[in-house]
Short mmCIF file of C-alpha atoms in Angstrom, two decimals:
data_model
loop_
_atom_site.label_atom_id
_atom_site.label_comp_id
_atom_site.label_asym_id
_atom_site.label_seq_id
_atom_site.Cartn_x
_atom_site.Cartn_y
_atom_site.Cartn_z
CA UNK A 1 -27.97 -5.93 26.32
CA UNK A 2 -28.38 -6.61 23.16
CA UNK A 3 -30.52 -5.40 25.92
CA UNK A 4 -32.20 -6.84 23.40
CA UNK A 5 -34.93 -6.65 21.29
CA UNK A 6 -34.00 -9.51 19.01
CA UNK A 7 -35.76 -12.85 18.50
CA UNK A 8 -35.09 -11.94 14.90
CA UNK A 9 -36.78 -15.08 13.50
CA UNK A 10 -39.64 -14.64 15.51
CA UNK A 11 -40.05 -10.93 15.99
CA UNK A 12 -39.76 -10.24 12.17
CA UNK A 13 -42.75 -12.37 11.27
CA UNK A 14 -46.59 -10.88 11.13
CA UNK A 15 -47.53 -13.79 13.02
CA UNK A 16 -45.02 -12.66 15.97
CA UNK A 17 -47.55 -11.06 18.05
CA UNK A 18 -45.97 -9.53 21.18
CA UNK A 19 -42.61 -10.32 19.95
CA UNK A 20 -43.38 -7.62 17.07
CA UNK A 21 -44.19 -4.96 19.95
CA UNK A 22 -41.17 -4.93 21.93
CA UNK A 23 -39.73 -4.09 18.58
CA UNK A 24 -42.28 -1.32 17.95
CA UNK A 25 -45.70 -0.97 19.10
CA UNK A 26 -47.16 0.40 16.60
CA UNK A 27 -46.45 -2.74 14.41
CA UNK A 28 -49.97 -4.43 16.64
CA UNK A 29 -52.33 -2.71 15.19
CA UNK A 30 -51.31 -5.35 12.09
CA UNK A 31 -52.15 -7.78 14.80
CA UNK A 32 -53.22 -10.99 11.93
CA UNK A 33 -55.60 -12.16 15.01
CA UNK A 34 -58.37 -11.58 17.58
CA UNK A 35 -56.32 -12.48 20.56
CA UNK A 36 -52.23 -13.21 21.06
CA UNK A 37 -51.02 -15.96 24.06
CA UNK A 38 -47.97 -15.62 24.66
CA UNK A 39 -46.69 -18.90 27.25
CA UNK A 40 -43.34 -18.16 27.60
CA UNK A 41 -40.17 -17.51 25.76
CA UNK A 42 -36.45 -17.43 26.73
CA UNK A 43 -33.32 -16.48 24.78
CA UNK A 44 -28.80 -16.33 25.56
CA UNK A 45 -27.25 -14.38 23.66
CA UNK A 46 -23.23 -13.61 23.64
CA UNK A 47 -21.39 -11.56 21.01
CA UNK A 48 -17.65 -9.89 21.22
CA UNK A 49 -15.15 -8.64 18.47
CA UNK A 50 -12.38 -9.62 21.33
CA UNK A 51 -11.97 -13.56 21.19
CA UNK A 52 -13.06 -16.33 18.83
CA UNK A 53 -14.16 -19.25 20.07
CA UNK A 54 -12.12 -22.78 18.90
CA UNK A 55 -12.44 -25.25 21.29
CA UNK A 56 -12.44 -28.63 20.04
CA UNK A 57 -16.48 -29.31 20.64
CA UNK A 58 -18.68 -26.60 19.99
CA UNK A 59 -21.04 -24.61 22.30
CA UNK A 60 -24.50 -26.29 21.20
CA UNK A 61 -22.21 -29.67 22.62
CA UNK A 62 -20.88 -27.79 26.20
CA UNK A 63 -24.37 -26.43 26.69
CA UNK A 64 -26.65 -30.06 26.18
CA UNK A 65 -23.98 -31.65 28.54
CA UNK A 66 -22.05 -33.92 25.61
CA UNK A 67 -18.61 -32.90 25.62
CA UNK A 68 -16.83 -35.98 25.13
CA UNK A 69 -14.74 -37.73 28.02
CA UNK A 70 -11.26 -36.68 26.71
CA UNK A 71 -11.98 -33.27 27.30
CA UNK A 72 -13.19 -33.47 31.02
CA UNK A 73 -11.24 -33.61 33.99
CA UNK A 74 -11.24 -36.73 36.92
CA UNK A 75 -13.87 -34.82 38.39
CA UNK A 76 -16.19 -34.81 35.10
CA UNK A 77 -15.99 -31.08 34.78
CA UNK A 78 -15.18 -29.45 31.45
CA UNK A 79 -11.44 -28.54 30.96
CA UNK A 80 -11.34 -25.47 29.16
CA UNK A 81 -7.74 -24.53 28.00
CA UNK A 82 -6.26 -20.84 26.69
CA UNK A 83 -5.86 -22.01 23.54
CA UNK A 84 -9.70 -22.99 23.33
CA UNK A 85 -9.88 -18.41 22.27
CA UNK A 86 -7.88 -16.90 20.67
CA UNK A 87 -7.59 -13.52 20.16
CA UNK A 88 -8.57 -10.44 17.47
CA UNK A 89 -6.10 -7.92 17.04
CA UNK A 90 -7.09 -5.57 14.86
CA UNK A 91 -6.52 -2.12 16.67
CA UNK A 92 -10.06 -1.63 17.37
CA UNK A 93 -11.82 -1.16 20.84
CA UNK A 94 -13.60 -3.89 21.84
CA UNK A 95 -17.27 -4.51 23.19
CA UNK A 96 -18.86 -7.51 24.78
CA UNK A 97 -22.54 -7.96 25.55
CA UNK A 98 -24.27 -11.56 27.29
CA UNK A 99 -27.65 -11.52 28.09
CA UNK A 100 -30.36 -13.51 28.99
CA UNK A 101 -34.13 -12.44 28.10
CA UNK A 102 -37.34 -13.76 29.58
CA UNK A 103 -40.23 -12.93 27.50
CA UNK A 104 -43.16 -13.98 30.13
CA UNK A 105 -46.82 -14.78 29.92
CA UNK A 106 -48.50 -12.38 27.72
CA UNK A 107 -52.21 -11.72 26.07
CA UNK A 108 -52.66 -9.07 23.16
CA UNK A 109 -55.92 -8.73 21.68
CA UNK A 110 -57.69 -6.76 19.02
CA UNK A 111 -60.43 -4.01 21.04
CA UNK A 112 -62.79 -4.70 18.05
CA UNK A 113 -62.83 -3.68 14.44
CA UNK A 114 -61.60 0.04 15.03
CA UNK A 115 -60.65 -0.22 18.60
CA UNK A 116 -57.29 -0.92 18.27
CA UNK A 117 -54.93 -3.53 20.02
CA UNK A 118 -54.44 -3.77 23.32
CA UNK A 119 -51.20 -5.91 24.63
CA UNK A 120 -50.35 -6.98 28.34
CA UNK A 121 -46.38 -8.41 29.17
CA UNK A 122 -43.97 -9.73 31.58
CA UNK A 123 -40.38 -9.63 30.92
CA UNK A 124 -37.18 -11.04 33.01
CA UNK A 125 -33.99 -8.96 31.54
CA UNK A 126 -30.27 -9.48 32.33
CA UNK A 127 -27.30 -7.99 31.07
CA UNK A 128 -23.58 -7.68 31.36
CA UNK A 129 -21.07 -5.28 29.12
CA UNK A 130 -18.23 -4.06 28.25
CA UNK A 131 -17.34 -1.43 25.77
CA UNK A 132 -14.42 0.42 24.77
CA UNK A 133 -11.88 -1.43 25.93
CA UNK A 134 -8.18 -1.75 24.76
CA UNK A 135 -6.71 -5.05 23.22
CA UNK A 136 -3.20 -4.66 25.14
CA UNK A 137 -5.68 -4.26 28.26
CA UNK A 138 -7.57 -6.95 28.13
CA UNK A 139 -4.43 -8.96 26.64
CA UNK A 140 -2.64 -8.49 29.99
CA UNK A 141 -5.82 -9.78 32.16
CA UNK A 142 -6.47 -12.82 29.61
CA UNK A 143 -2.29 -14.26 30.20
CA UNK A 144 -3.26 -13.45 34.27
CA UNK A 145 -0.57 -9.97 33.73
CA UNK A 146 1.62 -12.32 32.43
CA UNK A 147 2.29 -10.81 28.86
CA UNK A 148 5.87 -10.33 28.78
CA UNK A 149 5.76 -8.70 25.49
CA UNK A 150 4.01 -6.02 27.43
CA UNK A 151 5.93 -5.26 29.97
CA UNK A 152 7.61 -2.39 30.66
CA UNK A 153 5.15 -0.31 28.07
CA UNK A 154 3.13 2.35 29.09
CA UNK A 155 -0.43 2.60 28.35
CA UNK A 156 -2.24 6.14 28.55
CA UNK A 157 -5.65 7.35 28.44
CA UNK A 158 -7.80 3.87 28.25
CA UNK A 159 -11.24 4.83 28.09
CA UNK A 160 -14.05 1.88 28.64
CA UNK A 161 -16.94 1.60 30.64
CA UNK A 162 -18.45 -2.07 31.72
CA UNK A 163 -22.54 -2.16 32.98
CA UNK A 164 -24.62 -5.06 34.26
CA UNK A 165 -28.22 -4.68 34.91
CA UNK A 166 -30.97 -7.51 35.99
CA UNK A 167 -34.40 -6.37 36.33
CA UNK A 168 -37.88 -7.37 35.74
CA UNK A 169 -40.44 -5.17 33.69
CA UNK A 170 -44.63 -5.26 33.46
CA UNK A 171 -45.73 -3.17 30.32
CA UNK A 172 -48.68 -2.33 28.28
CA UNK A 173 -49.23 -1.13 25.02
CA UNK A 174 -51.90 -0.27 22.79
CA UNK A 175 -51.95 0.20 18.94
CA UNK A 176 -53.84 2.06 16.55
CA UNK A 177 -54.52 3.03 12.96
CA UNK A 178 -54.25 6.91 13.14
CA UNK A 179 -54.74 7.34 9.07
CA UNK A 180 -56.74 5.01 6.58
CA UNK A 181 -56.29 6.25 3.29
CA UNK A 182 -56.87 4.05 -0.22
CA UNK A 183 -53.89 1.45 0.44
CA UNK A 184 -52.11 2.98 3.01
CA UNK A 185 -52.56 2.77 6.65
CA UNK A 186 -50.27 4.78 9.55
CA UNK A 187 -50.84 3.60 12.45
CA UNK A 188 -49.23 4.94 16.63
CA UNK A 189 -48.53 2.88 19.15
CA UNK A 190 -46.79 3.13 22.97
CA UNK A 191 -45.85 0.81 25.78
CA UNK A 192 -45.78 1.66 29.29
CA UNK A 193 -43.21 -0.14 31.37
CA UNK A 194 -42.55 -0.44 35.14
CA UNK A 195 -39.54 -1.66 36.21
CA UNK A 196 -38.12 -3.63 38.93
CA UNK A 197 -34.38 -4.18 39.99
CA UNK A 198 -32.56 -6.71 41.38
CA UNK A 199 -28.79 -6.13 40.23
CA UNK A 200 -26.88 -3.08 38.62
CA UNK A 201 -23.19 -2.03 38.05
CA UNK A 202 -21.56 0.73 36.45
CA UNK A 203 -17.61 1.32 36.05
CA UNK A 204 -17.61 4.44 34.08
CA UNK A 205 -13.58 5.25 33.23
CA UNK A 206 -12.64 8.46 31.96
CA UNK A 207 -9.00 7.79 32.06
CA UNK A 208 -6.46 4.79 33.00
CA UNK A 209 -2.79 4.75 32.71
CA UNK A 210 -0.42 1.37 33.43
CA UNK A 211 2.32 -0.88 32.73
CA UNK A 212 2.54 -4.17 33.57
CA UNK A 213 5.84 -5.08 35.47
CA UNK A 214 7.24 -8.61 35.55
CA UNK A 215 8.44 -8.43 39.24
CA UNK A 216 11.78 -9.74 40.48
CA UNK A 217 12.72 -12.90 42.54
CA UNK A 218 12.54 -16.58 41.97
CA UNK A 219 8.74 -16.79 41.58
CA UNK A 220 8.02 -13.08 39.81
CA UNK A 221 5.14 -11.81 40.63
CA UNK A 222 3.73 -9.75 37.33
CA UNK A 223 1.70 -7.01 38.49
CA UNK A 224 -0.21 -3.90 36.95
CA UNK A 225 1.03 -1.03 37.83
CA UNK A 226 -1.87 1.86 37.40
CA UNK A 227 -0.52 5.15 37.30
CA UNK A 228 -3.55 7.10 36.77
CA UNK A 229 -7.48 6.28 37.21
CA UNK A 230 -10.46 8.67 36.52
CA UNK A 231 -13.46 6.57 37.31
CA UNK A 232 -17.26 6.60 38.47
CA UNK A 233 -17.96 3.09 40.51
CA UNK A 234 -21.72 2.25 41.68
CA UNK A 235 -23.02 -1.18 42.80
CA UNK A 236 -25.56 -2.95 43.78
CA UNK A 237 -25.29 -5.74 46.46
CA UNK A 238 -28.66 -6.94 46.88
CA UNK A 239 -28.30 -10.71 44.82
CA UNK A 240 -24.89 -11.37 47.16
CA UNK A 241 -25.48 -14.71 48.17
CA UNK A 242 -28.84 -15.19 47.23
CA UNK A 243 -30.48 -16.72 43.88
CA UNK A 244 -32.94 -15.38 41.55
CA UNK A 245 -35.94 -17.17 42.46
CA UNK A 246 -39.40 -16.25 42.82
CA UNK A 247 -38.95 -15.19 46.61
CA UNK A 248 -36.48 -12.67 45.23
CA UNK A 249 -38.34 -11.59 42.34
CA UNK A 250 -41.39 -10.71 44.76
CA UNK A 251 -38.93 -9.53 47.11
CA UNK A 252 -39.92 -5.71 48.78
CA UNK A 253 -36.44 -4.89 48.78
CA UNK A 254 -35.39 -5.02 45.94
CA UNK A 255 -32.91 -2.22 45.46
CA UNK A 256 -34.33 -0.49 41.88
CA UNK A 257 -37.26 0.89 40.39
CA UNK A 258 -38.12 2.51 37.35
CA UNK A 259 -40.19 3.05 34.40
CA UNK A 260 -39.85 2.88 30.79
CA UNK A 261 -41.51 3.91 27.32
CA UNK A 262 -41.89 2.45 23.78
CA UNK A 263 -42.84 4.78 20.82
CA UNK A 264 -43.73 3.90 17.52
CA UNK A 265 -44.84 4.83 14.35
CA UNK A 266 -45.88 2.53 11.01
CA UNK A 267 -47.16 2.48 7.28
CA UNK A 268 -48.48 -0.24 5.53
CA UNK A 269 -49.15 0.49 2.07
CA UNK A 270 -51.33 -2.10 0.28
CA UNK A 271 -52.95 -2.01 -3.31
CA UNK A 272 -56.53 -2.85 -3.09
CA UNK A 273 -57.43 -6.82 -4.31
CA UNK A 274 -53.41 -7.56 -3.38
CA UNK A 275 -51.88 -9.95 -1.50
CA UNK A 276 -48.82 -8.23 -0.89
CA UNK A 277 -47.91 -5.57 1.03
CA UNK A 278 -45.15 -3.31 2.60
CA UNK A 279 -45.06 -2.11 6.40
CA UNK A 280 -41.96 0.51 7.37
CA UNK A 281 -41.40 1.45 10.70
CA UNK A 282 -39.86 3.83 12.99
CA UNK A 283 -39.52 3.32 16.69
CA UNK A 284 -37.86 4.67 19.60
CA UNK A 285 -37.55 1.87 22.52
CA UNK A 286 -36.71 2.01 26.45
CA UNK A 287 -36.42 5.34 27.03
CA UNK A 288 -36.56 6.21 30.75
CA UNK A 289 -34.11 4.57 33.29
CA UNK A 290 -34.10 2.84 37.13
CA UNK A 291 -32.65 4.18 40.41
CA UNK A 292 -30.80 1.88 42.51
CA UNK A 293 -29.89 2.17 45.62
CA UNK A 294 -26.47 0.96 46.54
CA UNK A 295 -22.64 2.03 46.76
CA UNK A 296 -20.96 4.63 44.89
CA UNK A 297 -17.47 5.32 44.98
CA UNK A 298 -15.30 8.10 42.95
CA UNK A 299 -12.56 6.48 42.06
CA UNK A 300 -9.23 8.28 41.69
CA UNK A 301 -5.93 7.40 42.35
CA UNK A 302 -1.96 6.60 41.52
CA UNK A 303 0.65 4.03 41.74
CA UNK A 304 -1.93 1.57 42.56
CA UNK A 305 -0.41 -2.30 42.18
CA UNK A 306 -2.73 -5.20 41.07
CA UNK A 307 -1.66 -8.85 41.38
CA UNK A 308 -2.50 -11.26 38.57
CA UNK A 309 -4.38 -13.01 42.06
CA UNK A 310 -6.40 -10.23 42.15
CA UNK A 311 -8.29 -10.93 38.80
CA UNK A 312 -8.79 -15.02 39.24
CA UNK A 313 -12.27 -16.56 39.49
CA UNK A 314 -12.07 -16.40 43.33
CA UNK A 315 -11.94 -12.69 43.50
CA UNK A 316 -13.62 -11.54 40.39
CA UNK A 317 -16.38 -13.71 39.70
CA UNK A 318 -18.95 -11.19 40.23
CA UNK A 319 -19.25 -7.30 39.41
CA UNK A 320 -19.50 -6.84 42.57
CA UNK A 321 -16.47 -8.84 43.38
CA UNK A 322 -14.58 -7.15 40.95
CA UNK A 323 -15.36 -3.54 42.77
CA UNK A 324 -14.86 -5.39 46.04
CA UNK A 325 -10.91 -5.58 44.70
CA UNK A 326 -10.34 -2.23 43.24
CA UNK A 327 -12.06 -0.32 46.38
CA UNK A 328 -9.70 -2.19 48.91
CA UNK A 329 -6.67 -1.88 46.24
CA UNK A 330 -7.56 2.09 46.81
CA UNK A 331 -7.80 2.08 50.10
CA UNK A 332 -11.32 3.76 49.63
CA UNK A 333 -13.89 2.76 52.81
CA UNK A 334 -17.18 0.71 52.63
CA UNK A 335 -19.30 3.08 51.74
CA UNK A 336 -22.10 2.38 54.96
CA UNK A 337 -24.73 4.73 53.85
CA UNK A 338 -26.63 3.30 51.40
CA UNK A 339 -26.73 5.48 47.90
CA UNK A 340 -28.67 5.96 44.70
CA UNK A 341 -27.53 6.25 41.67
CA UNK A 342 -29.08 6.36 38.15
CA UNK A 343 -28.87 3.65 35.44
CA UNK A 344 -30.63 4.40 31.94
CA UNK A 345 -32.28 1.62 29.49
CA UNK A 346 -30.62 0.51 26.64
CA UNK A 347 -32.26 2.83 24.44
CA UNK A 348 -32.28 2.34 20.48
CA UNK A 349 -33.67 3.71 17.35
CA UNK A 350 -35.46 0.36 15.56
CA UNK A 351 -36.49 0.95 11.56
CA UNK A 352 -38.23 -1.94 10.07
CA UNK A 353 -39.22 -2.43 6.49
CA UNK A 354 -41.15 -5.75 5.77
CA UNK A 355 -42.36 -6.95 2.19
CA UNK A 356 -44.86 -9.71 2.23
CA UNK A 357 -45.63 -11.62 -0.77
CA UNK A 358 -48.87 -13.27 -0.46
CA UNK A 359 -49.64 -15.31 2.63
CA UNK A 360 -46.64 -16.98 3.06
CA UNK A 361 -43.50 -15.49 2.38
CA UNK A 362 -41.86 -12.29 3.43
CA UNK A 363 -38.62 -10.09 3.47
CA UNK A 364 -38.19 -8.12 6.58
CA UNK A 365 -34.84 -5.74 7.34
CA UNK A 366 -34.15 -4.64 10.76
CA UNK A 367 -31.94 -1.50 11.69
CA UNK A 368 -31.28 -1.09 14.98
CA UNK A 369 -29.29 1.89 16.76
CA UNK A 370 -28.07 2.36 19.98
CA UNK A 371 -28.55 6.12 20.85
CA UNK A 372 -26.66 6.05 24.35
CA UNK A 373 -23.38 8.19 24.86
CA UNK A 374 -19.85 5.75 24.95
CA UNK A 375 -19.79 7.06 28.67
CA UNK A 376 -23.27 6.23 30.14
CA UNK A 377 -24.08 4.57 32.74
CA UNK A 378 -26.35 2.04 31.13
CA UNK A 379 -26.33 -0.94 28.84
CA UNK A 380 -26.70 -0.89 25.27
CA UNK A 381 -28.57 -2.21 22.33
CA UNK A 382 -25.96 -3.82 20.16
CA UNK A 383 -26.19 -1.52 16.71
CA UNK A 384 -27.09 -4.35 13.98
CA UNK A 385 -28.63 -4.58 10.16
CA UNK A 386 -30.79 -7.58 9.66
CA UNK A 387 -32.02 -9.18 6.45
CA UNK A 388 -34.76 -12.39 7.45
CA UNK A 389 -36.23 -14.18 4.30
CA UNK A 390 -39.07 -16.52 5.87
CA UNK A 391 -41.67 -18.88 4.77
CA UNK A 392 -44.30 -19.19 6.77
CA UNK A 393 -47.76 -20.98 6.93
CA UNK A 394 -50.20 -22.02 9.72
CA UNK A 395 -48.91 -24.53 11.10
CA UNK A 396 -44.81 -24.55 10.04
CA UNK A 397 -42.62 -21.76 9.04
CA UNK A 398 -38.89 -21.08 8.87
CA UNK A 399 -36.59 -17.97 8.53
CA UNK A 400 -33.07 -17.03 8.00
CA UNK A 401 -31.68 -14.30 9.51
CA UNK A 402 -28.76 -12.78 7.96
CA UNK A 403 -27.48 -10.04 10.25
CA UNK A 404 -24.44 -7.46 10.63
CA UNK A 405 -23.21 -6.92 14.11
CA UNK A 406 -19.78 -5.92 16.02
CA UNK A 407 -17.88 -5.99 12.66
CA UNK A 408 -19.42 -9.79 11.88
CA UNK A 409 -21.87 -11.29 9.90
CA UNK A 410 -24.08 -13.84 11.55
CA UNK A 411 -26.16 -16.39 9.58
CA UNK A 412 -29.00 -17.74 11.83
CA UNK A 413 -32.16 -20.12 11.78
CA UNK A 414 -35.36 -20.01 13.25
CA UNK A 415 -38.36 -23.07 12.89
CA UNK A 416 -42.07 -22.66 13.84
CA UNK A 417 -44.00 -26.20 14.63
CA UNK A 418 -47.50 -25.01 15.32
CA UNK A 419 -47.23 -22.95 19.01
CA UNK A 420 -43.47 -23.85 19.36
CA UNK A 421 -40.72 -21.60 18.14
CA UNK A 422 -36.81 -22.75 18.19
CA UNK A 423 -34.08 -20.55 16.12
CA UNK A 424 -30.85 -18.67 16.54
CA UNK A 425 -29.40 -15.45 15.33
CA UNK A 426 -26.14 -17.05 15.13
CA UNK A 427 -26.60 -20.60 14.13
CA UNK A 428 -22.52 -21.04 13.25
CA UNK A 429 -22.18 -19.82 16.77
CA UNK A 430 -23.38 -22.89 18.43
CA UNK A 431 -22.01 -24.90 16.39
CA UNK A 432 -18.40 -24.09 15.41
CA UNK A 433 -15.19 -25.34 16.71
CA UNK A 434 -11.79 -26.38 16.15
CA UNK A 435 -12.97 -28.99 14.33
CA UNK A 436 -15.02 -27.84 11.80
CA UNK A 437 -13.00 -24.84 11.16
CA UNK A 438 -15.97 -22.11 11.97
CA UNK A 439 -14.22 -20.23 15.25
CA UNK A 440 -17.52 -18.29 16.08
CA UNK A 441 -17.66 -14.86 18.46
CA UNK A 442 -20.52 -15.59 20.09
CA UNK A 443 -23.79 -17.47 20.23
CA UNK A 444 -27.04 -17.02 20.34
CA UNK A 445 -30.12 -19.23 21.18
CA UNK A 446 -33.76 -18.88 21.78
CA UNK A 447 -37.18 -20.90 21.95
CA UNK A 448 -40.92 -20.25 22.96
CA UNK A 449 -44.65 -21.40 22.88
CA UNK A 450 -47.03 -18.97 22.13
CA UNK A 451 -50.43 -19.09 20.03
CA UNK A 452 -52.65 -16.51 17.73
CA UNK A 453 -56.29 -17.35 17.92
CA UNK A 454 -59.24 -16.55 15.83
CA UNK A 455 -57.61 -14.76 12.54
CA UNK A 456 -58.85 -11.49 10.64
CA UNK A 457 -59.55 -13.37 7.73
CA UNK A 458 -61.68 -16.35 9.52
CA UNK A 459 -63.56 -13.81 11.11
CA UNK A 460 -64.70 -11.65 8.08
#
């Protein structure tokens, strides 16, 4: 949910500004200028260790709209075949994360010469995950239950648990130098979030047993037989039918609420009469959580029978779809008193090291771990190691993230053109297919405006 504090060409760079905070407060008191705007900034990002992507035109093609004729059906829409994934079997669990991040308008600003920095941000988070689960599992719900080399084989103990979460967060943060010694400076800094909530899920499964059956008759019927089920089930239905606009954003009832905290520490050590310079960091991000109010279910039960019709996009294209099915397929009531449950933040340990060499190039490596328990009810951040070289002046900069996630290395891009910022995390992502040979397991995108004003240097 990723959760997310990427941006890793943009949030890596001295000249980030509030990009650099929601990695780790502290890093502002650095803050290169008097004052920060930030206009806007959006990014998608999807990664799995499940399916690769091969389609014969790549995503950076489906998403601008340019997927040739030949691949479209009478009606214009895409056709999108099985074969266009294909599968990873490697005996591993597997995790899947797709979110989308609004970074909103934003002002940071330096409280004078010792008075630290002072940061003010809107933020528009959504995120949906799965992690844990089984290849034959999700093998039998890719073929629709129809995996006849699975049929007939028991499957015992499946452990997973899948979260979504959309919510919108107001923070501020403020930055300090705590120690000044001769070349080294450590520095504190904290953000303050409130948060509010428009969607949350949580399937928490403790145990699962099943078989898939092929069913009997002229037109068989596979099915999934479950067994056993040890599961938690909470929901949110507050976004049914309705779209995430600005009447629902300002909405009063909106069904969560929370608040959240950034901690931070950093050291920048800095011979005097050098250019260059070294910053390490150590942060703890989104601590805290939201409560919801919705529908909670426990969910236990045996010799329950689910119909490949169950899982098509008619039934299941929501989360809360999806629960819809497996509350009715237990026979469990509506739940008409409305419930709250708990949802935590994806919280994550974030250590930073950056070396700049003079003003315009730098070497920054990123380590971020997820600290929340396989089981929780929450999303996650993504554990990843990033390497970004960058080059960077006033006016044009670029950087190359190199980073190790879900048992892949991603190679990545990221261009500054005065305010405007346009890069990926996962540049082969967007643009691999079947043709090229690159068969990519996710994507990621991002762009943003945003502007420092009035810099240290011009003003001494």
């Amino acid at each position: 949910m990723s959760p997310a504090q990427n941006f890793l060409g943009i949030a890596t760079s001295p000249n980030g500004g509030t990009h650099r905070t929601y990695l780790n407060p502290a890093l502002a008191a650095e803050l290169p200028h008097r004052i920060f705007l930030h206009v806007g900034a959006g990014n998608l990002h999807v990664n799995n260790n499940y399916v690769r992507y091969q389609a014969p035109f790549s995503l950076f093609t489906l998403f601008t709209g340019n997927v040739p004729d030949q691949y479209r059906r009478n009606t214009g829409n895409v056709r999108f075949e099985p074969d266009y994934t294909t599968e990873i079997l490697d005996g591993n669990p597997k995790n899947a994360t797709i979110w989308g991040d609004l970074r909103g308008p934003a002002l940071q600003m330096r409280l004078g010469e010792t008075g630290g920095t002072f940061t003010l941000s809107s933020r528009l988070r959504g995120v949906g995950q799965v992690t844990g689960a089984s290849e034959q599992l999700l093998s039998a719900l890719r073929s629709s239950l129809n995996a006849s080399a699975l049929f007939s084989i028991p499957s015992r103990d499946n452990r997973f648990t899948v979260n979504t979460n959309a919510y919108a967060e107001l923070a501020a943060s403020y930055a300090n130098t705590l120690v000044d010694l001769d070349g080294i400076r450590v520095s504190g800094g904290i953000t303050a979030k409130y948060l509010r909530g428009y969607s949350a899920g949580s399937f928490v499964n403790r145990g699962l047993d099943y078989q898939l059956e092929a069913g009997t008759g002229l037109n068989p019927n596979p099915s999934l037989v479950v067994t056993r089920v040890n599961a938690d089930l909470a929901y949110t239905t507050f976004l049914q039918n309705r779209r995430l606009g600005a009447r629902t954003l300002f909405s009063p009832n909106a069904p969560g609420s929370g608040f959240g905290l950034d901690v931070g520490l950093s050291a920048t050590i800095q011979a005097e009469d050098s250019d260059s310079k070294l910053e390490l960091g150590l942060a703890l991000t989104d601590l805290g959580g939201m409560r919801y109010t919705g529908e909670i279910y426990d969910v236990n039960g045996q010799s329950i029978r689910f119909q490949a019709t169950d899982f098509n996009t008619a039934n299941a294209g929501s989360f809360e779809q999806i629960a819809t099915v497996i509350r009715n397929r237990l026979g469990i009531l509506e739940d008409v008193t409305p419930s709250t449950f708990r949802v935590g933040l994806p919280t994550s340990l974030n250590l930073t090291a950056d070396y700049q060499v003079g003003e315009r190039a730098g070497l920054s490596v990123v380590y971020l771990q997820n600290l929340k328990a396989a089981d929780a009810p929450s999303v996650r951040q993504p554990s990843l190691l990033s390497v970004v070289p960058r080059f960077e002046t006033r006016l044009v900069g670029l950087a190359i993230p190199l980073t190790y996630i879900n048992r892949s290395v991603l190679v990545g891009m990221a261009l500054k053109a005065g305010p405007v910022r346009i890069g990926s995390d996962n540049l082969l992502g967007l643009l691999g297919s079947r043709q090229n040979g690159f068969r990519p397991r996710g994507t990621d995108v991002y762009a943003g405006v945003m502007l420092g004003i009035r810099t240290m240097r011009n003003d001494e």
